[in-house]
Coordinates of C-alpha atoms and ligand atoms in Angstrom, one line a residue:
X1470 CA 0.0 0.0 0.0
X1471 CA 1.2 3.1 -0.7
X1472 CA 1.9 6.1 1.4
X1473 CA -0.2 9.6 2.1
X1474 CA 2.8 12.2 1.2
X1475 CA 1.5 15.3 2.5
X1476 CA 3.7 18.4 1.9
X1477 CA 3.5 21.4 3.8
X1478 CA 4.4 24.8 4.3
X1479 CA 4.6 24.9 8.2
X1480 CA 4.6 20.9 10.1
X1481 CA 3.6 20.7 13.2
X1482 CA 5.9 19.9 15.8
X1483 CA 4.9 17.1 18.5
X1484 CA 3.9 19.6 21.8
X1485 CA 1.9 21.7 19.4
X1486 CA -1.2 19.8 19.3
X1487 CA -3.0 21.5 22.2
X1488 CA -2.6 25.3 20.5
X1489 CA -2.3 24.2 16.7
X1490 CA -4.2 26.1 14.3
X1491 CA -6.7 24.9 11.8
X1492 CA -4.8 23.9 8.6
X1493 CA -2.7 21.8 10.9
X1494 CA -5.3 20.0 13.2
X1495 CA -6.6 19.4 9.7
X1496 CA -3.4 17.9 8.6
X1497 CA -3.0 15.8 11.5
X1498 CA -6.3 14.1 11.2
X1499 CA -6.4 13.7 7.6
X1500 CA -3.0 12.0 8.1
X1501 CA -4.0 9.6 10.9
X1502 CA -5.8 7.1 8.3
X1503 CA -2.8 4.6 7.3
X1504 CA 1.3 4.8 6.3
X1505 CA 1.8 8.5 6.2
X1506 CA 4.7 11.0 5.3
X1507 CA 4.6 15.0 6.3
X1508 CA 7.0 16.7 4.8
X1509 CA 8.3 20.4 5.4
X1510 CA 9.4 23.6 6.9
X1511 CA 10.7 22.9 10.3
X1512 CA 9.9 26.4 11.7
X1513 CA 13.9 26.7 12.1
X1514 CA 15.6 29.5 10.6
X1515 CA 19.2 29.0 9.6
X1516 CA 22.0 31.5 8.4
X1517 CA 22.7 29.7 5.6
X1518 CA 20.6 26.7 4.1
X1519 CA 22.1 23.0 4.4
X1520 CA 19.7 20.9 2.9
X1521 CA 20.0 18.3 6.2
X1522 CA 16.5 16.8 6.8
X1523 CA 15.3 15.9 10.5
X1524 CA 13.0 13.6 11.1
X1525 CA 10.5 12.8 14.0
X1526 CA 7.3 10.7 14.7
X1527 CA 3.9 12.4 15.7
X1528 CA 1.5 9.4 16.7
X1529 CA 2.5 6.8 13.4
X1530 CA 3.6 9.6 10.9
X1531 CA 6.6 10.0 10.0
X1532 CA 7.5 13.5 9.7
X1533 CA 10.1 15.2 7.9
X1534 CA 11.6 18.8 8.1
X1535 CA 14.4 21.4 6.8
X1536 CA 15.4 24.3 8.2
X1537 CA 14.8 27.6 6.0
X1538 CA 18.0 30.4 6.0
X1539 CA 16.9 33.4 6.8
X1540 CA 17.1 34.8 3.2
X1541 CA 14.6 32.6 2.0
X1542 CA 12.7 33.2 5.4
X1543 CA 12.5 37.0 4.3
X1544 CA 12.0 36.3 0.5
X1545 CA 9.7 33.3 0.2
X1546 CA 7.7 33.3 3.7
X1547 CA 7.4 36.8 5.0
X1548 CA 7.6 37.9 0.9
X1549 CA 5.9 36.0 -1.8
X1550 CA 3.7 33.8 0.2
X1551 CA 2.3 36.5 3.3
X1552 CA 2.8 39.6 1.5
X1553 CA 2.4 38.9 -2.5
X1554 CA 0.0 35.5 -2.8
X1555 CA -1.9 36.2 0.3
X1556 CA -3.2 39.6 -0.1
X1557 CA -3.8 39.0 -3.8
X1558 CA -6.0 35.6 -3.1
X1559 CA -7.8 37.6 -0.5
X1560 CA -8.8 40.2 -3.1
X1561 CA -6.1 42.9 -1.3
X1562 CA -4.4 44.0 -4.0
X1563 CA -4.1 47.3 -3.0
X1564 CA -1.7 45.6 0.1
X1565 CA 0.4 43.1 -2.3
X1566 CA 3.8 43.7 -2.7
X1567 CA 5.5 42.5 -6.3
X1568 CA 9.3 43.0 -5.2
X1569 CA 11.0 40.7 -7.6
X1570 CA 13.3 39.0 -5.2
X1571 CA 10.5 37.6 -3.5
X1572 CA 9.7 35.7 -6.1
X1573 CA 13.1 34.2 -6.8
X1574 CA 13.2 33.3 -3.1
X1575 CA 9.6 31.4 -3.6
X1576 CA 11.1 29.4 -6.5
X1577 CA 14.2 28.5 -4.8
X1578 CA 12.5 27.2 -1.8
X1579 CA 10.0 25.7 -3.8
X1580 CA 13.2 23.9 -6.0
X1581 CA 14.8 23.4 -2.6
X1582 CA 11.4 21.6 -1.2
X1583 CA 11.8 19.6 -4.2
X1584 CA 15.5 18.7 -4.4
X1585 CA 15.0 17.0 -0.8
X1586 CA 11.6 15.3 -1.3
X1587 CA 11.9 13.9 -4.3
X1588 CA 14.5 10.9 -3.3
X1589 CA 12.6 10.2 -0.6
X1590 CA 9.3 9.2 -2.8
X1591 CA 8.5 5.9 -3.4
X1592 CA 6.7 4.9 -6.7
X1593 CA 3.1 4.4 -5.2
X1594 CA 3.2 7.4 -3.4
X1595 CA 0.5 10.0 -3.1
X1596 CA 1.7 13.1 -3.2
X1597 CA -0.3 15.7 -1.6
X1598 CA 0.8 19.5 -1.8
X1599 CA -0.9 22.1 0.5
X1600 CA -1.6 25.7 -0.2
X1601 CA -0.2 28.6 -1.7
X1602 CA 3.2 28.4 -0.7
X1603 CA 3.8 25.3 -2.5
X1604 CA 2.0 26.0 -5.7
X1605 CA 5.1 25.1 -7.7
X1606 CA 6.3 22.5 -5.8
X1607 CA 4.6 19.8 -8.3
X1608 CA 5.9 21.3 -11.6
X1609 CA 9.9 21.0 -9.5
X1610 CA 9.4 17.4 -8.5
X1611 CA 8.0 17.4 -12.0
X1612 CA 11.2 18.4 -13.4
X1613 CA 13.5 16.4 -11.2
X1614 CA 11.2 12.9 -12.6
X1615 CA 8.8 12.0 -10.1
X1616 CA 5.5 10.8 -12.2
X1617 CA 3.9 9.6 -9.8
X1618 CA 0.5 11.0 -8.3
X1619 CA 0.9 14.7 -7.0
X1620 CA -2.0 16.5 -6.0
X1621 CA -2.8 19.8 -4.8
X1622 CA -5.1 21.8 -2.4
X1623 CA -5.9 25.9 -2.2
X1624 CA -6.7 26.5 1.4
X1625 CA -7.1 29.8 0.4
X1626 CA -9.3 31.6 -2.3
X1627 CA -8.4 31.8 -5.5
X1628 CA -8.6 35.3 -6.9
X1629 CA -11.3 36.8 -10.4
X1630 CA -9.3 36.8 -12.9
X1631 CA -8.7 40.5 -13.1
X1632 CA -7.2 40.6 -10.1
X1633 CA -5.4 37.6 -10.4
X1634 CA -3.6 39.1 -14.0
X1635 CA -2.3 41.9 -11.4
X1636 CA 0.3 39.1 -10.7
X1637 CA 3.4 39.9 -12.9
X1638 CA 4.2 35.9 -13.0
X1639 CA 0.6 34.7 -12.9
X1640 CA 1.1 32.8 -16.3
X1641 CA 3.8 31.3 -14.7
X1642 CA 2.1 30.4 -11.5
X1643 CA -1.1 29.3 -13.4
X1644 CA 1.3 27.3 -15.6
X1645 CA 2.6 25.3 -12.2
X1646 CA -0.8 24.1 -11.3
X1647 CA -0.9 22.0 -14.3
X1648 CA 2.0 19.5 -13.2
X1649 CA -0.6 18.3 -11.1
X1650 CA -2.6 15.1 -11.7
X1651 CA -6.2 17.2 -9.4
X1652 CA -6.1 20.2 -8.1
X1653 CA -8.3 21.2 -5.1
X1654 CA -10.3 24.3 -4.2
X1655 CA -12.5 24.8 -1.0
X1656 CA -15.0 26.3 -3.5
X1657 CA -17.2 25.6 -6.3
X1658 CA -16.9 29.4 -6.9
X1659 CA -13.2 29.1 -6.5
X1660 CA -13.0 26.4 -9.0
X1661 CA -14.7 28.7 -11.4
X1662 CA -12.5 31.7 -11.1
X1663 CA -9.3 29.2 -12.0
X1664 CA -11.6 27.7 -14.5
X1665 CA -12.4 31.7 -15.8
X1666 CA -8.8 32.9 -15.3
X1667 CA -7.7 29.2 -17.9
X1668 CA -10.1 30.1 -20.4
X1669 CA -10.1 34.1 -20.7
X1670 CA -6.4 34.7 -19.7
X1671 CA -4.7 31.3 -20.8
X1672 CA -6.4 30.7 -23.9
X1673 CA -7.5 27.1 -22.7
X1674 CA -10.6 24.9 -22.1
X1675 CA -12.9 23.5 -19.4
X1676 CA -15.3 20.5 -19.7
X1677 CA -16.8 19.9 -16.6
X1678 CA -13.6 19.3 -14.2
X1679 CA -10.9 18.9 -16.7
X1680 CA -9.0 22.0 -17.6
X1681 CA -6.6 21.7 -20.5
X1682 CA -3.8 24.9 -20.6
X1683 CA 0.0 25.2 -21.4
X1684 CA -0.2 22.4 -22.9
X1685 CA -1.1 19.8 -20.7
X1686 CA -4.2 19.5 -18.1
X1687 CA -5.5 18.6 -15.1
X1688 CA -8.7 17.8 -12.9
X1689 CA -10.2 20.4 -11.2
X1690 CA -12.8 20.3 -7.8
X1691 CA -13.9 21.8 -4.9
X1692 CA -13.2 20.0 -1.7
X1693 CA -14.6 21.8 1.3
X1694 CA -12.4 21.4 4.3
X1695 CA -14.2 20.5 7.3
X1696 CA -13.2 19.7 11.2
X1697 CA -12.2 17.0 12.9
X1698 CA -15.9 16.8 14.5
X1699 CA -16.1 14.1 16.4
X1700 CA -12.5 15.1 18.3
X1701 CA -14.2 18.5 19.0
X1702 CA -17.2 17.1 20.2
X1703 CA -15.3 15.6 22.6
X1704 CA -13.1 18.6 23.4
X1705 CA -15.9 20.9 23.8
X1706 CA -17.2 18.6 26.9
X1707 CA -13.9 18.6 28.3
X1708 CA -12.7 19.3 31.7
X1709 CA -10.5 22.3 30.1
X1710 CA -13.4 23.5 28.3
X1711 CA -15.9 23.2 31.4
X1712 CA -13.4 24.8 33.3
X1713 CA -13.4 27.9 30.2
X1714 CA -17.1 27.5 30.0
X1715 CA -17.2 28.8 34.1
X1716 CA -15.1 31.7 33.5
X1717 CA -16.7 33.0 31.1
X1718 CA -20.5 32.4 32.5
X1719 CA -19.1 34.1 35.9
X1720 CA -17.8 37.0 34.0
X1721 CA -20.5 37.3 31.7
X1722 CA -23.5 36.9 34.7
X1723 CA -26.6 38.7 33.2
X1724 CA -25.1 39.3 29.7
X1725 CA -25.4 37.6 26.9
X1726 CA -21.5 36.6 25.3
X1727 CA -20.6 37.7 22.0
X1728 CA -17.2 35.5 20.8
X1729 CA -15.1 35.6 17.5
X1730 CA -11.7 34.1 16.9
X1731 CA -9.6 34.7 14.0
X1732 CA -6.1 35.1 14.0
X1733 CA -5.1 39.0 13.5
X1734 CA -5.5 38.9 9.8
X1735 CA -6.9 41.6 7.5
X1736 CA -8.5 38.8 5.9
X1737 CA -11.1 38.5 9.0
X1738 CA -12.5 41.6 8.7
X1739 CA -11.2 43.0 12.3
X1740 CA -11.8 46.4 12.2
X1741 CA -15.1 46.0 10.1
X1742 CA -16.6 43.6 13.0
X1743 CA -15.5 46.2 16.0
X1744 CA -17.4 48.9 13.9
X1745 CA -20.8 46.8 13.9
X1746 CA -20.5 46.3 17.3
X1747 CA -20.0 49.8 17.9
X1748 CA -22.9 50.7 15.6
X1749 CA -25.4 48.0 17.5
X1750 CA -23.7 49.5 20.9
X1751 CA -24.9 52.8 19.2
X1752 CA -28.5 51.8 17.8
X1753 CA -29.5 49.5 21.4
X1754 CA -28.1 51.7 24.4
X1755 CA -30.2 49.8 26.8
X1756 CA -28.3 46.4 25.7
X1757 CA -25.0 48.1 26.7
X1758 CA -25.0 46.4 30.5
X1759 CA -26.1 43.2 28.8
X1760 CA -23.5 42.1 26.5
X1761 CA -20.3 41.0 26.8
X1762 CA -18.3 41.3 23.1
X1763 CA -15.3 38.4 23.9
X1764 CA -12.9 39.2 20.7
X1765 CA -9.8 36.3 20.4
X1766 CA -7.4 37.7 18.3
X1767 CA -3.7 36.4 18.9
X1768 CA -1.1 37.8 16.5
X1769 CA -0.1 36.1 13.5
X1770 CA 2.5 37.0 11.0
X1771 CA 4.3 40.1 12.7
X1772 CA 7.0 40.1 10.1
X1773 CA 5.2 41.6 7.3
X1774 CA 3.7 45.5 7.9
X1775 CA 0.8 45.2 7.1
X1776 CA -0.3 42.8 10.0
X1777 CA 1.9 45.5 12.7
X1778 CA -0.6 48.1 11.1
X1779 CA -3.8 46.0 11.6
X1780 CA -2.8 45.2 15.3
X1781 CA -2.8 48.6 15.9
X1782 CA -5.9 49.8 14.6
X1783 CA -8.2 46.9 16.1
X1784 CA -6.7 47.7 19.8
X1785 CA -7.5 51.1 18.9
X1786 CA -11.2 50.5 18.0
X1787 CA -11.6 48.1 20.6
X1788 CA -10.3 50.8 23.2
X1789 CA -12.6 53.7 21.3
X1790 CA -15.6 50.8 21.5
X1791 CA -14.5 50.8 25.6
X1792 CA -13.5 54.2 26.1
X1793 CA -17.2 55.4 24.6
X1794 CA -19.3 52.7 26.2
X1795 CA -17.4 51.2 29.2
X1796 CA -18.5 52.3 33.1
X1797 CA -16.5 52.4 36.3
X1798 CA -17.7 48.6 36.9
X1799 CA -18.3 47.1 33.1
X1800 CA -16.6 47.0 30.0
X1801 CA -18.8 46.0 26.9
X1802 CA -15.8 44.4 25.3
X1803 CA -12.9 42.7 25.9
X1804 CA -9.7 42.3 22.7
X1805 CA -7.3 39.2 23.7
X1806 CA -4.2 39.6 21.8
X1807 CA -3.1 35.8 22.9
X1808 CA -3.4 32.3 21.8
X1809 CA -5.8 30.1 23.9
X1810 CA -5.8 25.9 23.8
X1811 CA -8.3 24.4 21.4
X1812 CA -10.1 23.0 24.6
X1813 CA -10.4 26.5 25.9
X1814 CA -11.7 27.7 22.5
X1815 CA -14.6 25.2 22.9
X1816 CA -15.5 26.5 26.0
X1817 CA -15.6 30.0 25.3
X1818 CA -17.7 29.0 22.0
X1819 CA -20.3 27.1 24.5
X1820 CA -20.7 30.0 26.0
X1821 CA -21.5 32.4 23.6
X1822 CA -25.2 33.2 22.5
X1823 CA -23.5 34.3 19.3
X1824 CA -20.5 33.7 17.5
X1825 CA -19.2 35.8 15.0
X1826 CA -17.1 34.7 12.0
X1827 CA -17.4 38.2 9.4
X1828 CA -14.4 37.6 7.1
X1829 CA -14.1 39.9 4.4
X1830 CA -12.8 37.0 2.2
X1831 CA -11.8 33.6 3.9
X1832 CA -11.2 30.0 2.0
X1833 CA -13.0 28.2 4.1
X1834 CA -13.0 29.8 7.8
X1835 CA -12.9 26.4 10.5
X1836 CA -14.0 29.0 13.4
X1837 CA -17.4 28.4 12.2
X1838 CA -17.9 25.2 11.9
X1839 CA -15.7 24.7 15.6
X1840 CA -18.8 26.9 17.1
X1841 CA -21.0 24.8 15.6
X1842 CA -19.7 21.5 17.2
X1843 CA -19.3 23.3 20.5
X1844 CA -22.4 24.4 20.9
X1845 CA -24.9 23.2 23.9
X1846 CA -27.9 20.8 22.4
X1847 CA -30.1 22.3 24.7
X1848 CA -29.6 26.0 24.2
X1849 CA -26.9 26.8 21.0
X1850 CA -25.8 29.9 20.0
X1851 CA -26.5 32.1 16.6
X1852 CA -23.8 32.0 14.2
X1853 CA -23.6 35.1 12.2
X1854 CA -21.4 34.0 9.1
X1855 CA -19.8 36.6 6.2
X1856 CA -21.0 35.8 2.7
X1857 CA -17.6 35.7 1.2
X1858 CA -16.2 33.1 4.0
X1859 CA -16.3 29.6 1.8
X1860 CA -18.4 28.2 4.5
X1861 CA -21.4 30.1 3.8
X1862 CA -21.4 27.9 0.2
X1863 CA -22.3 24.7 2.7
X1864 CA -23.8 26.9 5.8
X1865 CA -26.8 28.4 4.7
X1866 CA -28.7 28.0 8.1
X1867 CA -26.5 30.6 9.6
X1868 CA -27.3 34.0 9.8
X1869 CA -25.3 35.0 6.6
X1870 CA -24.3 38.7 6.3
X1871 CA -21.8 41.6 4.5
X1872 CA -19.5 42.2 6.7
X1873 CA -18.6 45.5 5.2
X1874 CA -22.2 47.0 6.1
X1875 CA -21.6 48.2 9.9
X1876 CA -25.0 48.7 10.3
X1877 CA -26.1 45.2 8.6
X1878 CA -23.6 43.5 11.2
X1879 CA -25.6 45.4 14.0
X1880 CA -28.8 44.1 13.1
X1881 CA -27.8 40.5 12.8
X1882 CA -26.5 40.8 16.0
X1883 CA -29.4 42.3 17.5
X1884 CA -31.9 39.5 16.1
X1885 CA -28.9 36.8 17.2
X1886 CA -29.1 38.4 20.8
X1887 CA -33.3 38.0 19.8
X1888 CA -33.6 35.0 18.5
X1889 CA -36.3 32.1 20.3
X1890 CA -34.6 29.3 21.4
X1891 CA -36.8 27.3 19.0
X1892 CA -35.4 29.0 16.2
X1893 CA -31.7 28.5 17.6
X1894 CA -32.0 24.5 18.3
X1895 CA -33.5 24.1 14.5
X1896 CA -30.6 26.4 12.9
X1897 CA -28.3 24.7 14.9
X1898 CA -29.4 21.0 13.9
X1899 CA -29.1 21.4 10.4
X1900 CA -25.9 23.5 10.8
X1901 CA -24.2 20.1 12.8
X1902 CA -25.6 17.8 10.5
X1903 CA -23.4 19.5 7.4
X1904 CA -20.4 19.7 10.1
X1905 CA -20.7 16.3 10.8
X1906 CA -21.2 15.0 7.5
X1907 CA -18.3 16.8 5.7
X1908 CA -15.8 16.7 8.1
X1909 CA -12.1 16.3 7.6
X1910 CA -11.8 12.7 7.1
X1911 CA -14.3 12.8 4.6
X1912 CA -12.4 15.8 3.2
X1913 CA -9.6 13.9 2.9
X1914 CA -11.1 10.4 1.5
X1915 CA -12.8 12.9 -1.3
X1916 CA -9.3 13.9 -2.0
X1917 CA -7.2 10.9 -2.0
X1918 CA -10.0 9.2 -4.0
X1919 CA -10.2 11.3 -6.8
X1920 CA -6.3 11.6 -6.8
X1921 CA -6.3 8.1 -7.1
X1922 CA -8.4 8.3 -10.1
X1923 CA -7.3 11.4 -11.6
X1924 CA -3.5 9.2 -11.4
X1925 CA -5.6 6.5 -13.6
X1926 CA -6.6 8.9 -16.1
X1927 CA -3.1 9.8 -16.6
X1928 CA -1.9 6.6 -17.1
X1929 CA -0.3 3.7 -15.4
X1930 CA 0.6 1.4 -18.1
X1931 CA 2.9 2.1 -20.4
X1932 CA 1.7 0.2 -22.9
X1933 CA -0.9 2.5 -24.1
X1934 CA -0.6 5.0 -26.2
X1935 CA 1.0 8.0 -24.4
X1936 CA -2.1 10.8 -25.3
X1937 CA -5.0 8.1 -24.5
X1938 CA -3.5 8.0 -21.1
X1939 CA -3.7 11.9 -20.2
X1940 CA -6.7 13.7 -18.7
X1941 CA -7.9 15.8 -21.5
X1942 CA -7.9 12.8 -24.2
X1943 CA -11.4 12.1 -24.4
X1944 CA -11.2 16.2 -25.2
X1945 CA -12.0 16.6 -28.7
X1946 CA -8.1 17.3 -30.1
X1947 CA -8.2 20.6 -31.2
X1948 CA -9.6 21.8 -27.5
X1949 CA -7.7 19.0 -25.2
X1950 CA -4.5 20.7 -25.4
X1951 CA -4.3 24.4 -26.1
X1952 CA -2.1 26.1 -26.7
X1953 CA -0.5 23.3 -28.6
X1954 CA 2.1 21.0 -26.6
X1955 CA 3.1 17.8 -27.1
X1956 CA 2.4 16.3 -23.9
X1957 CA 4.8 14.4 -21.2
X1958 CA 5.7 11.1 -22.4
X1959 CA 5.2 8.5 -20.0
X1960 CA 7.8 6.6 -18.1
X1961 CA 8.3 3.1 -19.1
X1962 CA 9.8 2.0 -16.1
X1963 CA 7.3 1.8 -13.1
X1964 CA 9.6 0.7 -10.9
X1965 CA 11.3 3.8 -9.8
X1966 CA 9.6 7.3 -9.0
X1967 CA 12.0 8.8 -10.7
X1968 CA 12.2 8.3 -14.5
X1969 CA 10.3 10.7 -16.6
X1970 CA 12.7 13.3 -17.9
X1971 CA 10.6 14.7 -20.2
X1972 CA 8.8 16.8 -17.5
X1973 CA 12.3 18.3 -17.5
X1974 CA 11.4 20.6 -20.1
X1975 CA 7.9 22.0 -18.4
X1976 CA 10.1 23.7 -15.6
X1977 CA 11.8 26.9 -16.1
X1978 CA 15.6 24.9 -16.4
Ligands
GDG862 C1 -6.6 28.8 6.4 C2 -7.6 29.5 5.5 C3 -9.3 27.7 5.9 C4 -7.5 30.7 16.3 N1 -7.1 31.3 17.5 C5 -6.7 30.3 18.2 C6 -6.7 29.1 17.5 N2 -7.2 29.3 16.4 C7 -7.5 28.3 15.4 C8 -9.0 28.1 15.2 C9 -9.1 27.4 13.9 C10 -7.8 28.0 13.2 O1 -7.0 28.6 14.2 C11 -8.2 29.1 12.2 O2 -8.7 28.5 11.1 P1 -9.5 29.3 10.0 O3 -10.1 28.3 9.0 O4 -10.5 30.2 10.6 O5 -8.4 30.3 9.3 P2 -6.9 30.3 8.8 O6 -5.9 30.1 9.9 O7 -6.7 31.5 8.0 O8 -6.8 29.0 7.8 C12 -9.0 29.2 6.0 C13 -8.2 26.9 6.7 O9 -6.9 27.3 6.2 C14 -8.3 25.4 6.5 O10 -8.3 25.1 5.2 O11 -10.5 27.4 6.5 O12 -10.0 29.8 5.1 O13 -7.4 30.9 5.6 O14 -9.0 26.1 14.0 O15 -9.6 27.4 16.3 N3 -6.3 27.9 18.0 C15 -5.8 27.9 19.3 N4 -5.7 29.0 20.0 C16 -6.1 30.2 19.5 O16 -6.1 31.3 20.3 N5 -5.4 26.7 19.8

């Protein structure tokens, strides 16, 4: 049987499990199912980069890092990935930054990622590659003659075209995602902006999920991303989480408990959040005494400016919110700049009548759907959810709003605060049943599954004739591969990963 290779920017590191965020609890589970590989960044920065891979055990994976030098730490992590790819996927143009040597550092490590990986693959391997950091990663193992199954997953949006095309290497970017055998998007309205960005910008084709560009093609398909559900279940009725659950229901004693918890991202709509709750402070001054606004914010990225700039103007809303509305015994809100443990989390979510997850643009958002499976059968909370998180695709029984409309936040929380109990237990139902359903395992079968098939497609034996074996042959010819290419050959020798040369000459050399 062969292994789950999952390749990512960031692995977790043993001790992390109680504070680790969502895209690595997500990791972890979706990893627990048989033989298993993770594979990448160590967290360690080094003055100048060796290539030596470490190598650890969390429960039966075996995981496996390298240390980034600081160059590539400035160039590739704080650069092209957190301030180019991230503010541009999130619709932030106006905040990316298009310095050149960021984007040499991104290919180097990318390369880098590559150069060590690649021996260690085994020919029945699947390959998973995770999120925008790694976007070429495929097309350099590509190069260096892996042709076995390699996958990918967006955890993030992907961009309209028109923004996207702001990119001064998007062809080149949108070029990598065809090394891949299936690439995955958290939304059917993500897959469609690739899909619109192949066709209008790229000159190629789309029927159904195959996408044929630069010559070759791939499979295309949204995979929403769900929680580990039953684990949080479990977590939420913990002793930890009881232990939250009284603090919170002593501090908030005749108030109702408003929570949200996003990392400090301009993504999350911060500031835009603090302003609806000022405006429903505004339009209900007899509900000042009788909520408690619980904002978890711990800081994320401080490297990059933009994310020092946001810190500083939600503590200054939050103290405005305090300074305006606060009394000598009572403070309508309270802004944590910390990190809390997951079991803690699920407390505090119990214990809020409403919990507010307003991104301004968010892949998925895994707040939400934590709340959810926190959330007291007997008496749950509202969840007020932003239109453009992915989530709202699968939860429509939330209260779904724009987060940029102040006074629209203000309302929703003022029927949340209103809403029968009723009302809140059949929401709720229907909201757990989708958590429940899609969560992270099946996430992860949906993925490996199709991979599996999507490797098929492309062709195993090498008997058959090299184009009835690609994704994109049952394409009529003129449209399957467009602009014209020849495609990869295949590699005759199954027995070694590491044997197709002809992807040499899809890389940039
Ligand atoms: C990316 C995409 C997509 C937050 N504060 C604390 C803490 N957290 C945890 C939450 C949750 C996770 O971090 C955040 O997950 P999100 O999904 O909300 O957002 P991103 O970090 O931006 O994740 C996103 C996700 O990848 C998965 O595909 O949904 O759209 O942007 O799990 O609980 N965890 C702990 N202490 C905190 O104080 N322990």
């Amino acid at each position: 049987m062969g292994r789950l290779v999952v390749v990512s920017n960031r692995v977790a590191a043993a001790e992390d499990a109680a504070r680790a965020g969502g895209l690595s609890v997500a990791l972890r589970a979706a990893l627990k199912a048989g033989p298993a590989m993770w594979f990448g960044w160590s967290g360690e920065r080094v003055t100048e980069y060796s290539g030596a891979l470490k190598t650890h055990r969390i429960d039966d994976i075996d995981v496996v890092t390298l240390d980034l030098e600081d160059a590539d730490f400035e160039e590739y992590y704080n650069g092209y990935a957190n301030a180019t790819l991230w503010p541009l996927f999130h619709s932030r143009t106006d905040l990316a930054d298009y310095t050149r040597s960021f984007e040499q550092g991104y290919a180097r490590v990318n390369r880098r990622f590559a150069e060590a990986l690649a021996p260690l693959l085994r020919p029945d391997d699947l390959v998973w590659v995770h999120d925008y950091h790694l976007i070429p990663l495929g097309r350099e193992l590509r190069r260096l003659g892996v042709v076995g199954s390699i996958g990918f997953f967006l955890h993030i949006p992907w961009p309209a075209p028109q923004l996207f095309t702001t990119l001064p290497q998007h062809a080149d970017l949108a070029d990598a995602m065809f090394a891949y055998d299936l690439v995955g998007f958290q939304t059917a309205a993500c897959v469609d902006a690739f899909a619109d960005y192949v066709t209008r910008e790229a000159r190629g084709r789309r029927e159904g999920e195959l996408l044929a560009a630069f010559g070759r093609s791939t499979l295309a398909r949204a995979f929403p991303i769900g929680i580990d559900a039953p684990q949080f279940l479990r977590l939420a009725r913990s002793k930890a989480a009881e232990r939250a659950w009284d603090r919170m229901a002593a501090h908030g004693v005749f108030r109702s408990l408003i929570v949200g918890v996003d990392r400090l991202d301009y993504s999350k709509g911060l500031p835009e959040r603090l302003l609806g709750f000022e405006q429903f402070l505004k339009a209900h001054p007899d509900m000042v005494r009788k909520v408690l606004y619980l904002q978890i914010a711990p800081s994320s990225r401080e490297g990059v400016e933009a994310y020092q700039a946001l810190r500083a103007q939600v503590l200054a809303l939050a103290g405005r919110i305090n300074a305006t509305w606060a009394e000598m015994d009572h403070a309508p809100m309270l802004c944590v700049n910390r990190n809390y443990e997951r079991a803690e989390l699920a407390g505090i979510y119990r214990a809020a009548r409403v919990g507010l997850v307003t991104p301004l643009r968010d892949g998925m958002n895994l707040v939400a759907k934590e709340y959810v499976a926190a959330q007291d059968p007997d008496d749950p909370g509202v969840l007020i959810l932003s239109r453009f998180a992915g989530a709202a695709e699968q939860m429509t029984d939330a209260m779904i709003v724009n987060p940029y409309c102040a006074e629209e936040l203000a309302e929703a929380i003022g029927a949340a605060l209103e809403m029968p109990r009723r009302e809140r237990v059949r929401r709720w139902m229907r909201l757990l049943e989708g958590v429940e359903r899609c969560d992270v395992r099946g996430w992860r079968d949906d993925f490996v599954a199709a991979l599996t098939v999507a490797r098929r497609r492309r062709a195993p034996e090498a008997e058959r004739p090299v184009r009835a074996e690609l994704p994109g042959a049952d394409l009529p010819k003129e449209t399957a591969f467009s602009p014209p290419g020849d495609p990869p050959k295949l590699a005759r020798d199954r027995g070694s990963a590491i044997v197709a040369p002809e992807w040499r000459r899809l890389g940039r050399g």
